């Protein structure tokens, strides 16, 4: 009888431990979703404006000039599922059919792109169109989509771009993105071939959301992917309709039939530098790669502005832009 009672006690204790561990795992999964996908700091446009004024006052003055003269304008559209999305656009100094779509990164917005946007417009002579992704800037959304569903939103902006600058068969579009913006355009590149889009420039994008989050989980908390990545990915699928594994630019870029330029800093530990190599290998057809020395995440243009401009100009010209 005592042995049976002892066995029952052990079973109850084991069951209690399992329940506690499961409860902790569920809590940790919700916590991971909250810190990774529910950070809406990209909606704080005023903060981004302030940072731009502190870091690059000359770019801030340029932006003020474009606004005051009506060159920089806002546009909104409503999606099929009722979301209101925002973008800014500005024509080049001289009339042209050549347009650059610039896609911002994680928790950023259109203001965050203005340093490189200035180069595209003033030095390369391109029209600019800068969409703000779901959950960023003035666009609707209560979560970050990590560039997965965002790809469809950017594709759906293309008819608007055509109507704004040159609604004709002659319009030529290039697409550039940094970090999550780079993931967005790689996902976009593998979805459908849009005749007006001539090429893509991806700057420090990740191979997949799974790889990116697993890297951060290890770097920040010293944890392996199992079991937290699995449960959080399932939670993401349940709440938002996509999983970390399926949100994979590596898979999408292999379907891309347009030229692509890959840029990555060799000192990037946020989107680890190794990720650019499988991305580059997966891309078929015309492609170029540039690894910047000593550069951390998203700062290739900051560290090598003249070389960045030269390489982008050459790539655009060779891609029919």
Short mmCIF file of N, CA and C in Angstrom, two decimals, residues 56-235:
data_model
loop_
_atom_site.label_atom_id
_atom_site.label_comp_id
_atom_site.label_asym_id
_atom_site.label_seq_id
_atom_site.Cartn_x
_atom_site.Cartn_y
_atom_site.Cartn_z
N UNK A 56 21.79 63.43 -38.96
CA UNK A 56 22.07 63.93 -40.31
C UNK A 56 21.30 65.23 -40.55
N UNK A 57 21.72 66.33 -39.92
CA UNK A 57 20.98 67.59 -40.06
C UNK A 57 20.85 68.06 -41.50
N UNK A 58 21.86 67.74 -42.33
CA UNK A 58 21.80 68.17 -43.74
C UNK A 58 20.70 67.41 -44.49
N UNK A 59 20.48 66.14 -44.13
CA UNK A 59 19.40 65.37 -44.75
C UNK A 59 18.06 65.85 -44.25
N UNK A 60 18.00 66.20 -42.97
CA UNK A 60 16.76 66.74 -42.40
C UNK A 60 16.38 68.05 -43.08
N UNK A 61 17.38 68.91 -43.34
CA UNK A 61 17.11 70.17 -44.04
C UNK A 61 16.64 69.91 -45.46
N UNK A 62 17.24 68.92 -46.12
CA UNK A 62 16.81 68.53 -47.46
C UNK A 62 15.36 68.08 -47.45
N UNK A 63 15.00 67.28 -46.45
CA UNK A 63 13.64 66.78 -46.32
C UNK A 63 12.66 67.92 -46.09
N UNK A 64 13.03 68.87 -45.23
CA UNK A 64 12.18 70.04 -44.97
C UNK A 64 11.94 70.83 -46.25
N UNK A 65 12.98 70.94 -47.06
CA UNK A 65 12.86 71.68 -48.33
C UNK A 65 11.89 70.98 -49.27
N UNK A 66 11.99 69.66 -49.37
CA UNK A 66 11.08 68.91 -50.24
C UNK A 66 9.64 69.06 -49.78
N UNK A 67 9.43 69.07 -48.49
CA UNK A 67 8.07 69.22 -47.97
C UNK A 67 7.52 70.61 -48.26
N UNK A 68 8.34 71.62 -47.99
CA UNK A 68 7.87 73.00 -48.13
C UNK A 68 7.57 73.36 -49.58
N UNK A 69 8.25 72.72 -50.52
CA UNK A 69 8.02 73.00 -51.93
C UNK A 69 6.99 72.05 -52.56
N UNK A 70 6.47 71.13 -51.78
CA UNK A 70 5.46 70.20 -52.27
C UNK A 70 6.00 69.07 -53.11
N UNK A 71 7.33 68.88 -53.11
CA UNK A 71 7.92 67.78 -53.88
C UNK A 71 7.63 66.44 -53.21
N UNK A 72 7.74 66.41 -51.89
CA UNK A 72 7.43 65.18 -51.15
C UNK A 72 5.95 65.18 -50.78
N UNK A 73 5.29 64.11 -51.14
CA UNK A 73 3.85 64.03 -50.92
C UNK A 73 3.47 62.69 -50.28
N UNK A 74 2.27 62.68 -49.72
CA UNK A 74 1.73 61.47 -49.09
C UNK A 74 0.67 60.85 -49.99
N UNK A 75 0.55 59.54 -49.90
CA UNK A 75 -0.55 58.85 -50.55
C UNK A 75 -0.99 57.69 -49.66
N UNK A 76 -2.27 57.38 -49.71
CA UNK A 76 -2.84 56.28 -48.93
C UNK A 76 -3.63 55.39 -49.87
N UNK A 77 -3.75 54.13 -49.49
CA UNK A 77 -4.66 53.23 -50.19
C UNK A 77 -5.25 52.25 -49.18
N UNK A 78 -6.41 51.74 -49.49
CA UNK A 78 -7.08 50.77 -48.63
C UNK A 78 -7.00 49.40 -49.28
N UNK A 79 -6.54 48.42 -48.53
CA UNK A 79 -6.36 47.08 -49.06
C UNK A 79 -7.69 46.34 -49.13
N UNK A 80 -7.67 45.19 -49.77
CA UNK A 80 -8.89 44.39 -49.91
C UNK A 80 -9.45 43.96 -48.56
N UNK A 81 -8.56 43.81 -47.55
CA UNK A 81 -9.05 43.41 -46.23
C UNK A 81 -9.26 44.60 -45.30
N UNK A 82 -9.31 45.81 -45.87
CA UNK A 82 -9.73 46.98 -45.12
C UNK A 82 -8.63 47.74 -44.40
N UNK A 83 -7.37 47.40 -44.60
CA UNK A 83 -6.28 48.14 -43.95
C UNK A 83 -5.94 49.39 -44.76
N UNK A 84 -5.58 50.45 -44.05
CA UNK A 84 -5.17 51.69 -44.70
C UNK A 84 -3.64 51.79 -44.64
N UNK A 85 -3.02 51.81 -45.80
CA UNK A 85 -1.57 51.84 -45.87
C UNK A 85 -1.10 53.19 -46.42
N UNK A 86 0.06 53.60 -45.94
CA UNK A 86 0.60 54.92 -46.27
C UNK A 86 1.92 54.80 -47.03
N UNK A 87 2.19 55.76 -47.89
CA UNK A 87 3.49 55.85 -48.57
C UNK A 87 3.79 57.31 -48.83
N UNK A 88 5.06 57.63 -49.01
CA UNK A 88 5.45 58.96 -49.47
C UNK A 88 6.14 58.81 -50.82
N UNK A 89 6.08 59.87 -51.62
CA UNK A 89 6.71 59.81 -52.93
C UNK A 89 7.22 61.18 -53.31
N UNK A 90 8.19 61.19 -54.20
CA UNK A 90 8.74 62.45 -54.69
C UNK A 90 9.32 62.22 -56.08
N UNK A 91 9.05 63.16 -56.96
CA UNK A 91 9.57 63.07 -58.31
C UNK A 91 11.04 63.47 -58.33
N UNK A 92 11.76 62.96 -59.32
CA UNK A 92 13.16 63.32 -59.51
C UNK A 92 13.26 64.79 -59.94
N UNK A 93 14.45 65.34 -59.88
CA UNK A 93 14.66 66.73 -60.30
C UNK A 93 14.27 66.92 -61.75
N UNK A 94 14.65 65.97 -62.59
CA UNK A 94 14.31 66.01 -64.01
C UNK A 94 13.33 64.89 -64.31
N UNK A 95 12.37 65.16 -65.16
CA UNK A 95 11.33 64.18 -65.48
C UNK A 95 11.95 62.88 -65.99
N UNK A 96 11.50 61.76 -65.46
CA UNK A 96 12.05 60.46 -65.82
C UNK A 96 11.02 59.37 -65.59
N UNK A 97 11.17 58.26 -66.29
CA UNK A 97 10.32 57.08 -66.07
C UNK A 97 10.98 56.12 -65.10
N UNK A 98 12.19 56.45 -64.61
CA UNK A 98 12.96 55.58 -63.73
C UNK A 98 12.59 55.86 -62.27
N UNK A 99 12.14 54.85 -61.55
CA UNK A 99 11.66 55.01 -60.17
C UNK A 99 12.26 53.95 -59.26
N UNK A 100 12.64 54.38 -58.06
CA UNK A 100 13.13 53.46 -57.04
C UNK A 100 12.09 53.33 -55.93
N UNK A 101 11.67 52.11 -55.67
CA UNK A 101 10.86 51.83 -54.49
C UNK A 101 11.82 51.46 -53.36
N UNK A 102 11.76 52.19 -52.28
CA UNK A 102 12.66 51.97 -51.14
C UNK A 102 11.83 51.42 -49.97
N UNK A 103 12.24 50.26 -49.44
CA UNK A 103 11.48 49.59 -48.39
C UNK A 103 12.28 49.63 -47.09
N UNK A 104 11.68 50.20 -46.05
CA UNK A 104 12.35 50.38 -44.76
C UNK A 104 12.47 49.07 -43.98
N UNK A 105 13.21 49.13 -42.89
CA UNK A 105 13.46 47.95 -42.08
C UNK A 105 12.56 47.83 -40.86
N UNK A 106 12.91 46.91 -40.00
CA UNK A 106 12.17 46.55 -38.78
C UNK A 106 12.03 47.75 -37.85
N UNK A 107 10.82 48.04 -37.43
CA UNK A 107 10.47 49.15 -36.53
C UNK A 107 10.95 50.50 -37.05
N UNK A 108 11.08 50.64 -38.34
CA UNK A 108 11.43 51.91 -38.96
C UNK A 108 10.23 52.46 -39.72
N UNK A 109 10.44 53.48 -40.51
CA UNK A 109 9.38 54.05 -41.34
C UNK A 109 10.02 54.84 -42.48
N UNK A 110 9.22 55.58 -43.22
CA UNK A 110 9.74 56.29 -44.39
C UNK A 110 10.86 57.26 -44.02
N UNK A 111 10.74 57.93 -42.87
CA UNK A 111 11.77 58.89 -42.45
C UNK A 111 13.12 58.19 -42.30
N UNK A 112 13.10 56.94 -41.89
CA UNK A 112 14.34 56.20 -41.65
C UNK A 112 15.15 55.99 -42.92
N UNK A 113 14.51 56.10 -44.08
CA UNK A 113 15.19 55.81 -45.35
C UNK A 113 15.77 57.06 -46.00
N UNK A 114 15.59 58.23 -45.39
CA UNK A 114 15.87 59.47 -46.11
C UNK A 114 17.34 59.68 -46.46
N UNK A 115 18.26 59.12 -45.69
CA UNK A 115 19.68 59.29 -46.04
C UNK A 115 19.98 58.66 -47.39
N UNK A 116 19.54 57.43 -47.56
CA UNK A 116 19.80 56.75 -48.83
C UNK A 116 18.84 57.23 -49.92
N UNK A 117 17.64 57.65 -49.53
CA UNK A 117 16.69 58.18 -50.51
C UNK A 117 17.25 59.41 -51.21
N UNK A 118 17.96 60.22 -50.45
CA UNK A 118 18.57 61.42 -51.03
C UNK A 118 19.56 61.05 -52.13
N UNK A 119 20.34 60.01 -51.91
CA UNK A 119 21.27 59.57 -52.95
C UNK A 119 20.52 59.11 -54.19
N UNK A 120 19.48 58.30 -54.01
CA UNK A 120 18.74 57.78 -55.15
C UNK A 120 18.13 58.91 -55.99
N UNK A 121 17.58 59.92 -55.32
CA UNK A 121 16.91 60.99 -56.06
C UNK A 121 17.89 62.02 -56.62
N UNK A 122 18.76 62.56 -55.75
CA UNK A 122 19.56 63.70 -56.16
C UNK A 122 20.81 63.32 -56.94
N UNK A 123 21.38 62.15 -56.66
CA UNK A 123 22.63 61.77 -57.33
C UNK A 123 22.41 60.77 -58.46
N UNK A 124 21.38 59.92 -58.31
CA UNK A 124 21.11 58.93 -59.37
C UNK A 124 19.93 59.31 -60.25
N UNK A 125 19.23 60.39 -59.89
CA UNK A 125 18.19 60.93 -60.76
C UNK A 125 16.93 60.11 -60.85
N UNK A 126 16.54 59.45 -59.76
CA UNK A 126 15.37 58.58 -59.76
C UNK A 126 14.18 59.21 -59.05
N UNK A 127 12.97 58.90 -59.53
CA UNK A 127 11.79 59.15 -58.71
C UNK A 127 11.86 58.24 -57.48
N UNK A 128 11.20 58.63 -56.42
CA UNK A 128 11.19 57.83 -55.20
C UNK A 128 9.78 57.50 -54.77
N UNK A 129 9.60 56.26 -54.34
CA UNK A 129 8.34 55.83 -53.73
C UNK A 129 8.70 55.00 -52.50
N UNK A 130 8.21 55.42 -51.33
CA UNK A 130 8.62 54.78 -50.08
C UNK A 130 7.37 54.34 -49.31
N UNK A 131 6.99 53.06 -49.41
CA UNK A 131 5.82 52.58 -48.68
C UNK A 131 6.16 52.33 -47.21
N UNK A 132 5.20 52.57 -46.34
CA UNK A 132 5.35 52.21 -44.93
C UNK A 132 4.60 50.90 -44.71
N UNK A 133 5.31 49.92 -44.21
CA UNK A 133 4.77 48.57 -44.10
C UNK A 133 3.73 48.48 -42.99
N UNK A 134 2.95 47.43 -43.04
CA UNK A 134 1.94 47.11 -42.03
C UNK A 134 2.54 47.25 -40.62
N UNK A 135 1.89 48.06 -39.77
CA UNK A 135 2.37 48.23 -38.40
C UNK A 135 3.49 49.24 -38.25
N UNK A 136 3.76 50.02 -39.30
CA UNK A 136 4.85 51.00 -39.27
C UNK A 136 4.35 52.35 -39.79
N UNK A 137 4.96 53.42 -39.29
CA UNK A 137 4.62 54.75 -39.75
C UNK A 137 3.14 55.04 -39.61
N UNK A 138 2.54 55.56 -40.67
CA UNK A 138 1.11 55.91 -40.65
C UNK A 138 0.22 54.79 -41.19
N UNK A 139 0.83 53.63 -41.47
CA UNK A 139 0.04 52.49 -41.95
C UNK A 139 -0.64 51.77 -40.80
N UNK A 140 -1.80 51.20 -41.08
CA UNK A 140 -2.50 50.38 -40.09
C UNK A 140 -1.68 49.14 -39.76
N UNK A 141 -2.08 48.49 -38.66
CA UNK A 141 -1.46 47.22 -38.28
C UNK A 141 -0.98 47.22 -36.85
N UNK A 142 -1.22 46.11 -36.17
CA UNK A 142 -0.84 45.97 -34.76
C UNK A 142 0.28 44.99 -34.55
N UNK A 143 0.90 44.53 -35.64
CA UNK A 143 2.02 43.60 -35.50
C UNK A 143 2.96 43.76 -36.70
N UNK A 144 4.18 43.30 -36.51
CA UNK A 144 5.18 43.32 -37.57
C UNK A 144 5.07 42.01 -38.36
N UNK A 145 5.10 42.11 -39.67
CA UNK A 145 4.93 40.92 -40.51
C UNK A 145 6.25 40.36 -41.03
N UNK A 146 7.37 40.95 -40.61
CA UNK A 146 8.71 40.45 -40.92
C UNK A 146 8.97 40.29 -42.42
N UNK A 147 8.28 41.09 -43.22
CA UNK A 147 8.52 41.07 -44.66
C UNK A 147 7.78 39.99 -45.42
N UNK A 148 7.00 39.16 -44.72
CA UNK A 148 6.35 38.04 -45.39
C UNK A 148 5.08 38.49 -46.11
N UNK A 149 4.06 38.84 -45.36
CA UNK A 149 2.85 39.37 -46.00
C UNK A 149 3.09 40.75 -46.60
N UNK A 150 4.10 41.45 -46.10
CA UNK A 150 4.43 42.78 -46.62
C UNK A 150 4.76 42.74 -48.11
N UNK A 151 5.30 41.63 -48.57
CA UNK A 151 5.67 41.53 -49.99
C UNK A 151 4.46 41.76 -50.89
N UNK A 152 3.32 41.21 -50.52
CA UNK A 152 2.10 41.41 -51.32
C UNK A 152 1.67 42.87 -51.28
N UNK A 153 1.83 43.51 -50.12
CA UNK A 153 1.45 44.92 -50.01
C UNK A 153 2.30 45.80 -50.92
N UNK A 154 3.60 45.50 -51.00
CA UNK A 154 4.47 46.30 -51.88
C UNK A 154 4.12 46.04 -53.35
N UNK A 155 3.86 44.79 -53.70
CA UNK A 155 3.45 44.48 -55.07
C UNK A 155 2.20 45.27 -55.45
N UNK A 156 1.26 45.37 -54.51
CA UNK A 156 0.01 46.06 -54.80
C UNK A 156 0.18 47.58 -54.90
N UNK A 157 1.34 48.10 -54.49
CA UNK A 157 1.63 49.53 -54.68
C UNK A 157 2.09 49.83 -56.11
N UNK A 158 2.52 48.83 -56.87
CA UNK A 158 3.11 49.08 -58.19
C UNK A 158 2.17 49.83 -59.13
N UNK A 159 0.89 49.48 -59.25
CA UNK A 159 0.01 50.27 -60.11
C UNK A 159 -0.08 51.74 -59.69
N UNK A 160 0.00 52.00 -58.38
CA UNK A 160 -0.01 53.38 -57.89
C UNK A 160 1.25 54.10 -58.35
N UNK A 161 2.39 53.42 -58.24
CA UNK A 161 3.66 54.00 -58.69
C UNK A 161 3.57 54.37 -60.17
N UNK A 162 3.03 53.49 -60.99
CA UNK A 162 2.89 53.75 -62.42
C UNK A 162 2.03 54.99 -62.67
N UNK A 163 0.94 55.11 -61.95
CA UNK A 163 0.04 56.24 -62.18
C UNK A 163 0.62 57.56 -61.69
N UNK A 164 1.47 57.51 -60.68
CA UNK A 164 2.03 58.74 -60.13
C UNK A 164 3.10 59.34 -61.03
N UNK A 165 3.93 58.50 -61.62
CA UNK A 165 5.10 59.02 -62.33
C UNK A 165 5.01 58.88 -63.85
N UNK A 166 4.52 57.79 -64.32
CA UNK A 166 4.48 57.59 -65.77
C UNK A 166 3.63 56.37 -66.07
N UNK A 167 2.37 56.58 -66.31
CA UNK A 167 1.46 55.45 -66.54
C UNK A 167 1.58 54.99 -67.99
N UNK A 168 2.70 54.34 -68.25
CA UNK A 168 2.93 53.85 -69.60
C UNK A 168 3.78 52.59 -69.55
N UNK A 169 3.94 51.96 -70.69
CA UNK A 169 4.74 50.74 -70.75
C UNK A 169 6.22 51.04 -70.58
N UNK A 170 6.58 52.32 -70.62
CA UNK A 170 8.00 52.70 -70.52
C UNK A 170 8.50 52.81 -69.09
N UNK A 171 7.59 52.80 -68.11
CA UNK A 171 8.01 52.97 -66.73
C UNK A 171 8.97 51.86 -66.32
N UNK A 172 10.04 52.23 -65.62
CA UNK A 172 11.04 51.28 -65.15
C UNK A 172 11.21 51.44 -63.65
N UNK A 173 11.14 50.32 -62.93
CA UNK A 173 11.16 50.34 -61.47
C UNK A 173 12.27 49.43 -60.95
N UNK A 174 13.03 49.94 -59.99
CA UNK A 174 13.96 49.12 -59.20
C UNK A 174 13.46 49.13 -57.77
N UNK A 175 13.78 48.10 -57.02
CA UNK A 175 13.30 47.98 -55.64
C UNK A 175 14.49 47.72 -54.73
N UNK A 176 14.60 48.51 -53.65
CA UNK A 176 15.71 48.38 -52.69
C UNK A 176 15.14 48.28 -51.29
N UNK A 177 15.79 47.44 -50.46
CA UNK A 177 15.37 47.33 -49.07
C UNK A 177 16.54 46.98 -48.18
N UNK A 178 16.46 47.43 -46.93
CA UNK A 178 17.49 47.14 -45.94
C UNK A 178 16.89 46.30 -44.82
N UNK A 179 17.58 45.24 -44.42
CA UNK A 179 17.20 44.39 -43.29
C UNK A 179 15.83 43.74 -43.55
N UNK A 180 14.82 44.05 -42.74
CA UNK A 180 13.50 43.49 -43.00
C UNK A 180 12.96 43.97 -44.34
N UNK A 181 13.35 45.18 -44.74
CA UNK A 181 12.98 45.66 -46.07
C UNK A 181 13.61 44.81 -47.16
N UNK A 182 14.85 44.35 -46.93
CA UNK A 182 15.51 43.45 -47.88
C UNK A 182 14.80 42.11 -47.94
N UNK A 183 14.38 41.60 -46.78
CA UNK A 183 13.61 40.35 -46.75
C UNK A 183 12.30 40.53 -47.52
N UNK A 184 11.67 41.68 -47.34
CA UNK A 184 10.42 41.97 -48.03
C UNK A 184 10.60 41.90 -49.54
N UNK A 185 11.65 42.55 -50.05
CA UNK A 185 11.79 42.59 -51.51
C UNK A 185 12.24 41.24 -52.06
N UNK A 186 12.98 40.45 -51.27
CA UNK A 186 13.31 39.10 -51.74
C UNK A 186 12.07 38.23 -51.81
N UNK A 187 11.21 38.33 -50.79
CA UNK A 187 9.94 37.61 -50.83
C UNK A 187 9.11 38.06 -52.03
N UNK A 188 9.13 39.35 -52.26
CA UNK A 188 8.40 39.94 -53.39
C UNK A 188 8.94 39.42 -54.72
N UNK A 189 10.26 39.29 -54.81
CA UNK A 189 10.89 38.90 -56.08
C UNK A 189 10.51 37.49 -56.53
N UNK A 190 10.14 36.64 -55.58
CA UNK A 190 9.80 35.27 -55.93
C UNK A 190 8.33 35.01 -56.11
N UNK A 191 7.49 36.03 -55.91
CA UNK A 191 6.04 35.82 -55.98
C UNK A 191 5.52 35.91 -57.41
N UNK A 192 5.91 36.95 -58.11
CA UNK A 192 5.46 37.09 -59.49
C UNK A 192 6.40 38.03 -60.22
N UNK A 193 6.50 37.85 -61.52
CA UNK A 193 7.37 38.68 -62.32
C UNK A 193 6.58 39.87 -62.85
N UNK A 194 6.93 41.06 -62.40
CA UNK A 194 6.25 42.28 -62.81
C UNK A 194 7.09 42.95 -63.89
N UNK A 195 6.58 43.10 -65.11
CA UNK A 195 7.40 43.60 -66.22
C UNK A 195 8.08 44.94 -65.93
N UNK A 196 7.42 45.82 -65.20
CA UNK A 196 7.98 47.14 -64.95
C UNK A 196 9.16 47.11 -63.97
N UNK A 197 9.24 46.06 -63.14
CA UNK A 197 10.35 45.93 -62.19
C UNK A 197 11.54 45.32 -62.91
N UNK A 198 12.64 46.04 -62.92
CA UNK A 198 13.82 45.61 -63.66
C UNK A 198 14.86 44.92 -62.78
N UNK A 199 14.91 45.24 -61.49
CA UNK A 199 15.95 44.65 -60.64
C UNK A 199 15.65 44.91 -59.17
N UNK A 200 16.43 44.23 -58.31
CA UNK A 200 16.28 44.32 -56.86
C UNK A 200 17.65 44.55 -56.21
N UNK A 201 17.65 45.33 -55.13
CA UNK A 201 18.86 45.54 -54.33
C UNK A 201 18.52 45.17 -52.90
N UNK A 202 19.08 44.07 -52.42
CA UNK A 202 18.82 43.66 -51.04
C UNK A 202 20.06 43.93 -50.20
N UNK A 203 19.85 44.64 -49.10
CA UNK A 203 20.94 45.06 -48.23
C UNK A 203 20.72 44.45 -46.84
N UNK A 204 21.52 43.48 -46.50
CA UNK A 204 21.55 42.78 -45.20
C UNK A 204 20.22 42.13 -44.81
N UNK A 205 19.62 41.43 -45.75
CA UNK A 205 18.40 40.67 -45.45
C UNK A 205 18.72 39.30 -44.89
N UNK A 206 17.73 38.66 -44.26
CA UNK A 206 17.91 37.36 -43.62
C UNK A 206 17.37 36.22 -44.48
N UNK A 207 17.90 35.03 -44.22
CA UNK A 207 17.50 33.84 -44.98
C UNK A 207 16.07 33.42 -44.68
N UNK A 208 15.67 33.52 -43.42
CA UNK A 208 14.30 33.19 -43.02
C UNK A 208 14.04 33.81 -41.66
N UNK A 209 12.78 33.98 -41.34
CA UNK A 209 12.42 34.48 -40.00
C UNK A 209 12.89 33.48 -38.94
N UNK A 210 12.79 32.19 -39.25
CA UNK A 210 13.27 31.17 -38.31
C UNK A 210 14.74 31.37 -38.00
N UNK A 211 15.57 31.50 -39.04
CA UNK A 211 17.00 31.67 -38.82
C UNK A 211 17.30 32.95 -38.04
N UNK A 212 16.60 34.02 -38.38
CA UNK A 212 16.85 35.31 -37.71
C UNK A 212 16.47 35.25 -36.23
N UNK A 213 15.28 34.72 -35.94
CA UNK A 213 14.85 34.65 -34.54
C UNK A 213 15.67 33.65 -33.74
N UNK A 214 16.06 32.54 -34.37
CA UNK A 214 16.90 31.56 -33.68
C UNK A 214 18.25 32.17 -33.32
N UNK A 215 18.79 32.99 -34.22
CA UNK A 215 20.05 33.68 -33.96
C UNK A 215 19.92 34.64 -32.79
N UNK A 216 18.84 35.42 -32.78
CA UNK A 216 18.62 36.38 -31.69
C UNK A 216 18.34 35.68 -30.36
N UNK A 217 17.63 34.55 -30.43
CA UNK A 217 17.34 33.78 -29.21
C UNK A 217 18.64 33.30 -28.57
N UNK A 218 19.56 32.87 -29.39
CA UNK A 218 20.85 32.42 -28.88
C UNK A 218 21.70 33.59 -28.38
N UNK A 219 21.76 34.68 -29.16
CA UNK A 219 22.60 35.82 -28.80
C UNK A 219 22.11 36.54 -27.55
N UNK A 220 20.78 36.70 -27.44
CA UNK A 220 20.23 37.48 -26.32
C UNK A 220 20.06 36.65 -25.05
N UNK A 221 19.61 35.41 -25.23
CA UNK A 221 19.21 34.63 -24.06
C UNK A 221 20.00 33.34 -23.89
N UNK A 222 20.86 33.01 -24.86
CA UNK A 222 21.65 31.79 -24.77
C UNK A 222 20.82 30.52 -24.88
N UNK A 223 19.68 30.60 -25.60
CA UNK A 223 18.76 29.47 -25.68
C UNK A 223 18.83 28.80 -27.05
N UNK A 224 18.64 27.49 -27.11
CA UNK A 224 18.58 26.77 -28.39
C UNK A 224 17.18 26.93 -29.00
N UNK A 225 17.02 26.58 -30.27
CA UNK A 225 15.71 26.70 -30.91
C UNK A 225 14.62 25.85 -30.25
N UNK A 226 14.98 24.65 -29.80
CA UNK A 226 13.98 23.77 -29.20
C UNK A 226 13.90 24.01 -27.70
N UNK A 227 12.69 24.16 -27.15
CA UNK A 227 11.39 24.04 -27.82
C UNK A 227 10.73 25.37 -28.18
N UNK A 228 11.33 26.49 -27.70
CA UNK A 228 10.63 27.78 -27.76
C UNK A 228 10.34 28.24 -29.19
N UNK A 229 11.29 28.05 -30.10
CA UNK A 229 11.05 28.48 -31.47
C UNK A 229 9.86 27.75 -32.09
N UNK A 230 9.73 26.49 -31.76
CA UNK A 230 8.66 25.67 -32.33
C UNK A 230 7.29 26.12 -31.81
N UNK A 231 7.19 26.33 -30.51
CA UNK A 231 5.89 26.73 -29.95
C UNK A 231 5.53 28.16 -30.36
N UNK A 232 6.52 29.04 -30.45
CA UNK A 232 6.24 30.42 -30.84
C UNK A 232 5.84 30.50 -32.31
N UNK A 233 6.48 29.68 -33.14
CA UNK A 233 6.10 29.65 -34.55
C UNK A 233 4.67 29.15 -34.72
N UNK A 234 4.29 28.14 -33.93
CA UNK A 234 2.91 27.67 -33.97
C UNK A 234 1.94 28.75 -33.52
N UNK A 235 2.33 29.51 -32.50
CA UNK A 235 1.49 30.60 -32.01
C UNK A 235 1.34 31.68 -33.08
#
